Amino acid sequence: MKRISESTVGRLSLYLRILKEYAGGATISSEELAGAAGTSAAQVRKDLSLFGTFGKRGLGYSVPELTGELRGILGLGQEWRVALVGAGRIGQALFGYQDFRTQGFYIQAVFDSDASKVGERWNGTVVRADEELERVLATEAIDIVIVAVPAPAAQSVVDRVVAAGVRAILNFAPTRIEVPAGVALKNVNMAVELEGLSYALANERANDRRGRAG
Amino acid sequence: MKRISESTVGRLSLYLRILKEYAGGATISSEELAGAAGTSAAQVRKDLSLFGTFGKRGLGYSVPELTGELRGILGLGQEWRVALVGAGRIGQALFGYQDFRTQGFYIQAVFDSDASKVGERWNGTVVRADEELERVLATEAIDIVIVAVPAPAAQSVVDRVVAAGVRAILNFAPTRIEVPAGVALKNVNMAVELEGLSYALANERANDRRGRAG
DNA sequence: AGGTGTGAACACTTTCACAGCA
DNA sequence: TGCTGTGAAAGTGTTCACACCT
């Protein structure tokens, strides 16, 4: 299959959420889907056409059928086993965000290097010691690791996790992480987003001063 | 000034973080900066050249000077006043993440609609009632609002905040938000990131099955 | 020589516009 | 007729390659 861009995959994720909440009938047009997703009808059709022919000309897309296709494309037909490294504030918030579970992402293990946290029970899941990481990743057959440790510790956690064979990492530490080819890495970095907003504000003000023409 | 892409702004943010930690001398070349940022030297030079001429040919960029320029470009020379709407788990984690403050982002107010939370003191900041939102946004001269409420409530919070004159919003609710032109919106959506990883894993496996050639 | 700044080439993504099927 | 699927066109972002300055 042809290479698919990250923006396309992100939109598929969005389309799926829209379909789940759609109450407009058994079929939906690219136009409607685009409206809800904030993109263009052509973009919707192009995105979907990269994976197959799901629509009916003159009619649109069957909502249940397209939902199923998108779930399949995104790999949501199966259960993913997730481990969380870092039981600090962010780790706790993520653990508590149980929406994940309904999407098929199950947090099977939590790790922390702080001895005072190890042994805590979080809703039935025990916080384990850092040293158990490699062993538990293997025994629990973990697919995805969420890294929620302080920035200086992040790369070494990632190196260990990758060495243990994990191929997908979601990084919350505000630092750049290196992974070898073949490992999927996504970053969630609030500092970058805030600085993006700062840039927008600073620049908007500059534009205002200049006379708001542009 | 010419329109700058979001990816460029994101990279500037990254360059700035690298410069802060740089211990290699008083100047840095585009090559070194690119290595640390995981991009190409040409990309670094192009990004910077969009804003001015900061380097010296044959030498590279002065670290303190470039740091200052980047801070200026990103609007980090000033203090930004931030409000947090939603005092749940994510809100608490964000509030606790005090790195923000060192970057010039100050959380001045916290809001929640849950009466049992209102009145709590968070490290000196009182959780206020939802009804006070508009009044406090004005009296506290809030620049940026972080939305950390459940998905169904997010759009209405954003509408109120925009009506109150706020021009920059960071949304953590896992839903698509509409804002009028002129309002900057950034989304942090863990569901989309996880589904991106799911896609990568599902697809990698497909490639493996196919023989790993491609 | 060393390393920036930048037009031009290239690659990728989005939009257009329309043929073709239900 | 209505709406999809898709080549071609337009637009955007990245890489190349080299003139030019220190």
Short mmCIF file of C-alpha atoms (C1' of nucleotides) in Angstrom, two decimals:
data_model
loop_
_atom_site.label_atom_id
_atom_site.label_comp_id
_atom_site.label_asym_id
_atom_site.label_seq_id
_atom_site.Cartn_x
_atom_site.Cartn_y
_atom_site.Cartn_z
CA MET A 1 0.00 0.00 0.00
CA LYS A 2 1.04 3.54 -0.80
CA ARG A 3 2.45 5.72 1.95
CA ILE A 4 -0.18 7.68 3.83
CA SER A 5 0.56 11.05 5.38
CA GLU A 6 0.14 11.75 9.08
CA SER A 7 -2.39 14.44 8.34
CA THR A 8 -4.53 11.95 6.47
CA VAL A 9 -4.40 9.49 9.38
CA GLY A 10 -5.30 12.28 11.79
CA ARG A 11 -8.32 13.17 9.70
CA LEU A 12 -9.47 9.55 9.52
CA SER A 13 -9.44 9.54 13.30
CA LEU A 14 -11.60 12.65 13.27
CA TYR A 15 -14.01 11.24 10.69
CA LEU A 16 -14.48 8.19 12.86
CA ARG A 17 -15.38 10.29 15.89
CA ILE A 18 -17.86 12.27 13.79
CA LEU A 19 -19.50 9.11 12.46
CA LYS A 20 -19.96 7.78 15.98
CA GLU A 21 -21.93 10.86 16.92
CA TYR A 22 -23.74 11.21 13.62
CA ALA A 23 -27.51 11.22 13.93
CA GLY A 24 -28.42 12.31 10.42
CA GLY A 25 -29.42 8.99 8.89
CA ALA A 26 -27.95 5.81 7.49
CA THR A 27 -25.76 7.53 4.93
CA ILE A 28 -23.55 10.59 4.99
CA SER A 29 -22.12 12.60 2.09
CA SER A 30 -18.54 13.76 1.81
CA GLU A 31 -19.98 17.27 2.07
CA GLU A 32 -21.59 16.63 5.47
CA LEU A 33 -18.57 14.81 6.81
CA ALA A 34 -16.33 17.63 5.63
CA GLY A 35 -18.54 20.22 7.31
CA ALA A 36 -18.28 18.48 10.65
CA ALA A 37 -14.56 17.88 10.26
CA GLY A 38 -13.73 21.38 9.13
CA THR A 39 -12.23 20.33 5.82
CA SER A 40 -13.39 20.11 2.20
CA ALA A 41 -15.54 17.46 0.56
CA ALA A 42 -12.78 16.78 -1.94
CA GLN A 43 -10.36 16.17 0.88
CA VAL A 44 -12.69 13.66 2.51
CA ARG A 45 -13.16 11.76 -0.73
CA LYS A 46 -9.44 11.78 -1.47
CA ASP A 47 -8.57 10.55 2.02
CA LEU A 48 -11.03 7.69 1.82
CA SER A 49 -10.16 6.78 -1.75
CA LEU A 50 -6.59 6.06 -0.63
CA PHE A 51 -7.92 2.99 1.15
CA GLY A 52 -10.69 1.76 -1.08
CA THR A 53 -14.05 2.49 -2.61
CA PHE A 54 -16.47 2.89 0.26
CA GLY A 55 -19.12 5.23 -1.12
CA LYS A 56 -22.06 4.87 -3.46
CA ARG A 57 -22.29 7.45 -6.22
CA GLY A 58 -25.39 9.55 -5.91
CA LEU A 59 -25.89 8.41 -2.32
CA GLY A 60 -22.89 8.94 -0.12
CA TYR A 61 -21.29 6.63 2.43
CA SER A 62 -23.13 4.13 4.59
CA VAL A 63 -22.49 5.26 8.16
CA PRO A 64 -22.11 1.82 9.76
CA GLU A 65 -20.07 0.50 6.87
CA LEU A 66 -17.68 3.44 6.81
CA THR A 67 -17.37 3.29 10.59
CA GLY A 68 -16.26 -0.31 10.30
CA GLU A 69 -13.82 0.45 7.52
CA LEU A 70 -12.22 3.28 9.44
CA ARG A 71 -11.90 1.17 12.55
CA GLY A 72 -10.19 -1.46 10.48
CA ILE A 73 -7.83 0.98 8.77
CA LEU A 74 -6.86 2.55 12.10
CA GLY A 75 -6.24 -0.84 13.67
CA LEU A 76 -9.00 -0.37 16.21
CA GLY A 77 -10.53 -3.76 15.58
CA GLN A 78 -8.19 -5.18 18.17
CA GLU A 79 -7.19 -4.53 21.74
CA TRP A 80 -3.89 -2.71 22.29
CA ARG A 81 -1.89 -3.37 25.43
CA VAL A 82 -0.45 -0.18 26.86
CA ALA A 83 2.08 0.55 29.61
CA LEU A 84 2.47 3.88 31.34
CA VAL A 85 5.93 4.90 32.54
CA GLY A 86 5.82 7.71 35.09
CA ALA A 87 3.25 7.88 37.87
CA GLY A 88 3.44 11.61 38.46
CA ARG A 89 0.69 14.12 37.90
CA ILE A 90 0.52 13.64 34.16
CA GLY A 91 0.67 9.88 34.50
CA GLN A 92 -2.18 9.95 36.99
CA ALA A 93 -4.29 12.16 34.75
CA LEU A 94 -3.72 9.85 31.78
CA PHE A 95 -4.50 6.78 33.82
CA GLY A 96 -7.72 8.38 34.98
CA TYR A 97 -8.75 9.23 31.45
CA GLN A 98 -10.60 6.00 30.91
CA ASP A 99 -11.98 6.96 27.52
CA PHE A 100 -8.94 5.15 26.19
CA ARG A 101 -10.36 1.86 27.29
CA THR A 102 -13.51 2.26 25.24
CA GLN A 103 -11.30 2.76 22.16
CA GLY A 104 -9.45 -0.48 22.80
CA PHE A 105 -6.38 0.88 24.58
CA TYR A 106 -5.87 -0.95 27.87
CA ILE A 107 -3.31 0.23 30.40
CA GLN A 108 -1.85 -3.02 31.69
CA ALA A 109 1.03 -1.71 33.76
CA VAL A 110 2.29 1.45 35.44
CA PHE A 111 5.91 2.11 36.38
CA ASP A 112 7.71 4.67 38.48
CA SER A 113 11.23 5.06 39.76
CA ASP A 114 10.09 6.68 43.00
CA ALA A 115 10.14 3.98 45.71
CA SER A 116 7.43 5.79 47.66
CA LYS A 117 5.00 5.38 44.75
CA VAL A 118 5.85 1.76 44.00
CA GLY A 119 3.23 -0.56 45.41
CA GLU A 120 0.38 1.98 45.25
CA ARG A 121 -2.82 0.51 43.91
CA TRP A 122 -4.48 2.51 41.20
CA ASN A 123 -7.93 1.18 40.68
CA GLY A 124 -6.63 -2.37 40.74
CA THR A 125 -3.34 -1.73 38.94
CA VAL A 126 -0.18 -1.80 41.06
CA VAL A 127 2.54 0.77 40.42
CA ARG A 128 5.67 -1.23 39.70
CA ALA A 129 9.33 -0.44 40.16
CA ASP A 130 11.30 0.88 37.26
CA GLU A 131 13.57 -2.19 37.35
CA GLU A 132 10.69 -4.43 36.39
CA LEU A 133 10.17 -2.55 33.13
CA GLU A 134 11.84 -4.92 30.68
CA ARG A 135 10.47 -8.04 32.29
CA VAL A 136 6.87 -6.80 32.46
CA LEU A 137 6.87 -5.36 28.93
CA ALA A 138 7.61 -8.88 27.76
CA THR A 139 5.29 -10.84 30.06
CA GLU A 140 2.40 -8.44 29.49
CA ALA A 141 3.06 -8.32 25.72
CA ILE A 142 2.88 -4.53 25.69
CA ASP A 143 2.27 -2.88 22.29
CA ILE A 144 2.39 0.81 23.18
CA VAL A 145 4.29 2.69 25.88
CA ILE A 146 3.25 6.11 27.16
CA VAL A 147 6.22 8.07 28.50
CA ALA A 148 5.27 10.55 31.22
CA VAL A 149 8.57 11.03 33.02
CA PRO A 150 10.58 14.26 33.44
CA ALA A 151 12.44 15.41 30.33
CA PRO A 152 15.95 14.35 31.42
CA ALA A 153 14.82 10.75 31.98
CA ALA A 154 12.77 10.38 28.80
CA GLN A 155 15.41 9.31 26.27
CA SER A 156 16.77 6.57 28.50
CA VAL A 157 13.29 5.20 29.18
CA VAL A 158 12.62 5.21 25.44
CA ASP A 159 15.91 3.44 24.71
CA ARG A 160 15.08 0.67 27.15
CA VAL A 161 11.56 0.28 25.88
CA VAL A 162 12.72 0.13 22.28
CA ALA A 163 15.42 -2.40 23.18
CA ALA A 164 12.66 -4.47 24.77
CA GLY A 165 10.92 -4.60 21.40
CA VAL A 166 8.16 -2.01 21.74
CA ARG A 167 7.35 -0.36 18.41
CA ALA A 168 5.02 2.49 19.38
CA ILE A 169 5.64 5.30 21.86
CA LEU A 170 3.59 8.27 22.97
CA ASN A 171 5.90 10.85 24.55
CA PHE A 172 4.68 13.51 26.97
CA ALA A 173 8.12 14.65 28.10
CA PRO A 174 8.92 18.13 26.75
CA THR A 175 12.07 17.09 24.92
CA ARG A 176 13.04 15.67 21.57
CA ILE A 177 13.31 11.90 21.50
CA GLU A 178 15.25 9.77 19.02
CA VAL A 179 13.98 6.39 17.94
CA PRO A 180 15.31 3.99 15.32
CA ALA A 181 13.46 3.56 12.04
CA GLY A 182 10.54 1.22 12.39
CA VAL A 183 9.45 2.60 15.75
CA ALA A 184 6.45 4.93 15.70
CA LEU A 185 6.75 7.97 17.94
CA LYS A 186 4.18 10.65 18.68
CA ASN A 187 4.84 13.65 20.85
CA VAL A 188 2.40 15.62 22.94
CA ASN A 189 4.17 18.79 23.92
CA MET A 190 2.22 21.52 25.65
CA ALA A 191 5.17 23.89 25.66
CA VAL A 192 5.31 23.87 21.87
CA GLU A 193 1.57 24.45 21.61
CA LEU A 194 1.64 27.33 24.08
CA GLU A 195 4.55 28.91 22.24
CA GLY A 196 2.57 28.57 19.04
CA LEU A 197 -0.24 30.53 20.66
CA SER A 198 2.23 33.07 21.96
CA TYR A 199 3.56 33.49 18.43
CA ALA A 200 0.04 33.93 17.08
CA LEU A 201 -0.82 36.56 19.68
CA ALA A 202 2.40 38.47 19.28
CA ASN A 203 2.05 38.42 15.52
CA GLU A 204 -1.62 39.36 15.49
CA ARG A 205 -0.78 42.40 17.58
CA ALA A 206 1.94 43.31 15.14
CA ASN A 207 -0.60 43.03 12.33
CA ASP A 208 -3.07 45.17 14.26
CA ARG A 209 -0.49 47.88 14.70
CA ARG A 210 0.27 47.73 11.00
CA GLY A 211 -3.35 48.52 10.27
CA ARG A 212 -5.11 45.19 10.06
CA ALA A 213 -5.05 45.39 6.24
CA GLY A 214 -3.28 42.07 5.52
CA MET B 1 5.50 39.94 7.22
CA LYS B 2 4.96 36.85 5.11
CA ARG B 3 2.80 34.03 6.41
CA ILE B 4 4.74 31.49 8.43
CA SER B 5 3.72 27.84 8.57
CA GLU B 6 2.85 26.08 11.80
CA SER B 7 5.63 23.61 11.26
CA THR B 8 8.14 26.42 11.09
CA VAL B 9 6.87 27.92 14.34
CA GLY B 10 7.00 24.50 16.00
CA ARG B 11 10.62 24.11 14.93
CA LEU B 12 11.55 27.55 16.24
CA SER B 13 10.20 26.48 19.59
CA LEU B 14 12.40 23.41 19.42
CA TYR B 15 15.49 25.38 18.38
CA LEU B 16 14.99 27.63 21.37
CA ARG B 17 14.88 24.70 23.77
CA ILE B 18 18.06 23.30 22.21
CA LEU B 19 19.87 26.62 22.51
CA LYS B 20 18.99 26.84 26.19
CA GLU B 21 20.68 23.52 26.83
CA TYR B 22 23.56 24.06 24.43
CA ALA B 23 26.97 23.75 26.02
CA GLY B 24 29.12 23.72 22.90
CA GLY B 25 30.40 27.28 22.85
CA ALA B 26 29.30 30.81 22.03
CA THR B 27 28.24 30.02 18.48
CA ILE B 28 26.35 27.20 16.85
CA SER B 29 26.14 26.20 13.19
CA SER B 30 22.95 25.34 11.33
CA GLU B 31 24.41 21.85 11.05
CA GLU B 32 24.70 21.39 14.82
CA LEU B 33 21.31 22.87 15.50
CA ALA B 34 19.77 20.65 12.84
CA GLY B 35 21.41 17.57 14.34
CA ALA B 36 19.90 18.27 17.74
CA ALA B 37 16.52 19.14 16.27
CA GLY B 38 16.33 16.17 13.95
CA THR B 39 16.04 18.22 10.79
CA SER B 40 18.36 19.44 8.03
CA ALA B 41 20.79 22.35 8.09
CA ALA B 42 19.05 23.88 5.09
CA GLN B 43 15.76 23.74 6.94
CA VAL B 44 17.24 25.54 9.93
CA ARG B 45 18.70 28.29 7.76
CA LYS B 46 15.47 28.66 5.80
CA ASP B 47 13.38 28.86 8.96
CA LEU B 48 15.58 31.53 10.48
CA SER B 49 15.96 33.49 7.26
CA LEU B 50 12.19 34.02 7.21
CA PHE B 51 12.63 36.37 10.16
CA GLY B 52 15.94 38.07 9.49
CA THR B 53 19.65 37.63 9.11
CA PHE B 54 20.93 36.30 12.38
CA GLY B 55 24.04 34.34 11.42
CA LYS B 56 27.60 35.22 10.47
CA ARG B 57 28.96 33.53 7.36
CA GLY B 58 31.84 31.27 8.13
CA LEU B 59 30.97 31.29 11.83
CA GLY B 60 27.41 30.30 12.55
CA TYR B 61 24.91 31.83 14.93
CA SER B 62 25.71 33.49 18.24
CA VAL B 63 23.94 31.40 20.86
CA PRO B 64 22.82 34.25 23.13
CA GLU B 65 21.84 36.46 20.24
CA LEU B 66 19.83 33.78 18.49
CA THR B 67 18.19 32.84 21.78
CA GLY B 68 17.05 36.41 22.18
CA GLU B 69 15.79 36.63 18.61
CA LEU B 70 13.79 33.42 18.95
CA ARG B 71 12.27 34.56 22.22
CA GLY B 72 11.25 37.76 20.53
CA ILE B 73 9.79 36.05 17.47
CA LEU B 74 7.80 33.63 19.63
CA GLY B 75 6.48 36.44 21.80
CA LEU B 76 8.20 35.12 24.90
CA GLY B 77 9.64 38.46 25.87
CA GLN B 78 6.48 39.18 27.78
CA GLU B 79 4.32 37.55 30.39
CA TRP B 80 1.14 35.85 29.19
CA ARG B 81 -1.87 35.66 31.47
CA VAL B 82 -3.54 32.27 31.30
CA ALA B 83 -6.83 30.91 32.64
CA LEU B 84 -7.63 27.25 33.07
CA VAL B 85 -11.22 26.11 32.61
CA GLY B 86 -11.89 22.68 34.10
CA ALA B 87 -10.44 21.58 37.42
CA GLY B 88 -10.63 17.84 36.81
CA ARG B 89 -7.73 15.47 36.54
CA ILE B 90 -6.26 17.01 33.42
CA GLY B 91 -6.72 20.52 34.76
CA GLN B 92 -4.94 19.56 37.96
CA ALA B 93 -2.07 17.99 36.08
CA LEU B 94 -1.67 21.09 33.90
CA PHE B 95 -1.82 23.39 36.88
CA GLY B 96 0.85 21.36 38.59
CA TYR B 97 3.10 21.50 35.57
CA GLN B 98 4.83 24.67 36.66
CA ASP B 99 7.40 24.66 33.88
CA PHE B 100 4.94 26.94 32.14
CA ARG B 101 5.69 29.69 34.57
CA THR B 102 9.36 29.74 33.74
CA GLN B 103 8.42 30.27 30.09
CA GLY B 104 6.28 33.29 30.93
CA PHE B 105 2.86 31.62 31.06
CA TYR B 106 1.12 32.43 34.34
CA ILE B 107 -2.10 30.70 35.32
CA GLN B 108 -4.10 33.50 36.91
CA ALA B 109 -7.45 31.81 37.35
CA VAL B 110 -9.04 28.37 37.47
CA PHE B 111 -12.72 27.66 36.83
CA ASP B 112 -15.01 24.69 37.33
CA SER B 113 -18.73 24.13 37.10
CA ASP B 114 -18.70 21.57 39.92
CA ALA B 115 -19.86 23.33 43.09
CA SER B 116 -17.91 20.91 45.26
CA LYS B 117 -14.64 22.03 43.65
CA VAL B 118 -15.37 25.75 43.74
CA GLY B 119 -13.56 27.40 46.58
CA GLU B 120 -10.70 24.88 46.71
CA ARG B 121 -7.33 26.52 47.08
CA TRP B 122 -4.69 25.30 44.66
CA ASN B 123 -1.37 26.53 45.81
CA GLY B 124 -2.80 29.96 46.46
CA THR B 125 -5.21 30.08 43.50
CA VAL B 126 -8.91 29.69 44.29
CA VAL B 127 -11.07 27.56 42.02
CA ARG B 128 -13.86 29.85 40.86
CA ALA B 129 -17.39 29.16 39.75
CA ASP B 130 -18.14 28.86 36.09
CA GLU B 131 -20.46 31.88 36.28
CA GLU B 132 -17.55 34.14 37.07
CA LEU B 133 -15.81 33.27 33.81
CA GLU B 134 -16.61 36.35 31.73
CA ARG B 135 -16.08 38.79 34.57
CA VAL B 136 -12.73 37.34 35.63
CA LEU B 137 -11.40 36.99 32.08
CA ALA B 138 -11.86 40.74 31.79
CA THR B 139 -10.62 41.82 35.22
CA GLU B 140 -7.59 39.54 35.03
CA ALA B 141 -6.87 40.56 31.43
CA ILE B 142 -6.49 36.94 30.35
CA ASP B 143 -4.62 36.34 27.08
CA ILE B 144 -4.83 32.56 26.73
CA VAL B 145 -7.45 30.08 27.91
CA ILE B 146 -6.75 26.39 28.42
CA VAL B 147 -9.89 24.29 28.01
CA ALA B 148 -9.83 21.07 30.03
CA VAL B 149 -13.52 20.25 30.33
CA PRO B 150 -15.38 17.18 29.04
CA ALA B 151 -15.94 17.08 25.29
CA PRO B 152 -19.66 17.96 25.33
CA ALA B 153 -19.01 21.17 27.26
CA ALA B 154 -16.01 22.35 25.28
CA GLN B 155 -17.62 24.25 22.42
CA SER B 156 -19.84 26.28 24.71
CA VAL B 157 -16.90 27.21 26.94
CA VAL B 158 -14.96 28.27 23.85
CA ASP B 159 -17.86 30.33 22.55
CA ARG B 160 -18.11 32.22 25.84
CA VAL B 161 -14.39 32.76 26.05
CA VAL B 162 -14.21 34.04 22.48
CA ALA B 163 -17.18 36.32 23.06
CA ALA B 164 -15.29 37.70 26.06
CA GLY B 165 -12.47 38.71 23.72
CA VAL B 166 -9.88 35.98 24.25
CA ARG B 167 -7.87 35.32 21.08
CA ALA B 168 -5.86 32.21 21.94
CA ILE B 169 -7.16 28.84 23.11
CA LEU B 170 -5.48 25.56 23.94
CA ASN B 171 -8.04 22.76 23.79
CA PHE B 172 -7.61 19.45 25.59
CA ALA B 173 -11.15 18.21 25.06
CA PRO B 174 -11.23 15.35 22.55
CA THR B 175 -13.59 17.04 20.13
CA ARG B 176 -13.39 19.43 17.22
CA ILE B 177 -13.84 23.07 18.16
CA GLU B 178 -14.88 25.92 15.89
CA VAL B 179 -13.50 29.39 16.35
CA PRO B 180 -13.95 32.52 14.25
CA ALA B 181 -11.10 33.79 12.11
CA GLY B 182 -8.61 35.76 14.14
CA VAL B 183 -8.71 33.40 17.11
CA ALA B 184 -5.77 31.04 17.45
CA LEU B 185 -6.67 27.49 18.45
CA LYS B 186 -4.38 24.58 19.24
CA ASN B 187 -5.59 21.12 20.05
CA VAL B 188 -3.94 18.50 22.20
CA ASN B 189 -5.77 15.29 21.50
CA MET B 190 -4.41 12.09 22.94
CA ALA B 191 -7.03 9.97 21.21
CA VAL B 192 -5.82 11.11 17.80
CA GLU B 193 -2.20 10.40 18.73
CA LEU B 194 -3.00 6.95 20.05
CA GLU B 195 -4.98 6.13 16.95
CA GLY B 196 -2.03 7.27 14.88
CA LEU B 197 0.14 4.77 16.75
CA SER B 198 -2.50 2.11 16.30
CA TYR B 199 -2.47 2.81 12.57
CA ALA B 200 1.32 2.58 12.47
CA LEU B 201 1.34 -0.73 14.33
CA ALA B 202 -1.43 -2.25 12.26
CA ASN B 203 0.22 -1.13 9.06
CA GLU B 204 3.72 -2.20 10.05
CA ARG B 205 2.38 -5.66 10.74
CA ALA B 206 0.79 -5.70 7.32
CA ASN B 207 4.13 -4.73 5.82
CA ASP B 208 5.90 -7.44 7.77
CA ARG B 209 3.51 -10.02 6.45
CA ARG B 210 4.13 -8.74 2.95
CA GLY B 211 7.84 -9.40 3.32
CA ARG B 212 9.34 -6.24 4.73
CA ALA B 213 10.75 -5.30 1.32
CA GLY B 214 9.19 -1.88 0.88
"C1'" DA C 1 38.18 27.59 4.05
"C1'" DG C 2 33.88 27.73 6.46
"C1'" DG C 3 29.18 28.40 6.89
"C1'" DT C 4 25.20 31.54 5.89
"C1'" DG C 5 21.31 33.20 2.88
"C1'" DT C 6 18.48 32.19 -0.92
"C1'" DG C 7 16.57 31.29 -5.71
"C1'" DA C 8 15.41 27.22 -8.10
"C1'" DA C 9 14.17 22.34 -8.19
"C1'" DC C 10 11.74 18.99 -6.10
"C1'" DA C 11 8.28 16.57 -3.25
"C1'" DC C 12 4.23 16.44 -1.06
"C1'" DT C 13 -0.60 17.95 -0.08
"C1'" DT C 14 -4.82 20.10 -1.20
"C1'" DT C 15 -8.16 21.77 -4.42
"C1'" DC C 16 -10.43 21.66 -8.85
"C1'" DA C 17 -13.30 19.86 -12.16
"C1'" DC C 18 -15.44 16.39 -14.38
"C1'" DA C 19 -16.30 11.50 -16.04
"C1'" DG C 20 -19.03 7.89 -14.62
"C1'" DC C 21 -21.99 5.04 -11.82
"C1'" DA C 22 -26.35 4.34 -8.82
"C1'" DT D 1 -29.97 13.84 -11.05
"C1'" DG D 2 -26.71 13.39 -7.21
"C1'" DC D 3 -22.58 12.35 -5.36
"C1'" DT D 4 -18.42 9.58 -5.64
"C1'" DG D 5 -13.66 8.64 -7.38
"C1'" DT D 6 -9.75 10.51 -9.50
"C1'" DG D 7 -6.44 12.58 -12.87
"C1'" DA D 8 -4.63 17.22 -13.45
"C1'" DA D 9 -3.65 21.85 -11.57
"C1'" DA D 10 -2.47 24.69 -7.88
"C1'" DG D 11 -0.42 25.55 -3.69
"C1'" DT D 12 2.73 24.69 0.16
"C1'" DG D 13 6.75 23.00 2.35
"C1'" DT D 14 11.50 20.97 1.95
"C1'" DT D 15 15.90 20.14 -0.16
"C1'" DC D 16 19.59 21.42 -3.29
"C1'" DA D 17 23.32 23.96 -4.72
"C1'" DC D 18 25.93 27.80 -4.95
"C1'" DA D 19 27.00 32.87 -4.63
"C1'" DC D 20 28.76 35.51 -1.21
"C1'" DC D 21 30.56 37.28 3.05
"C1'" DT D 22 33.95 36.84 7.10
#
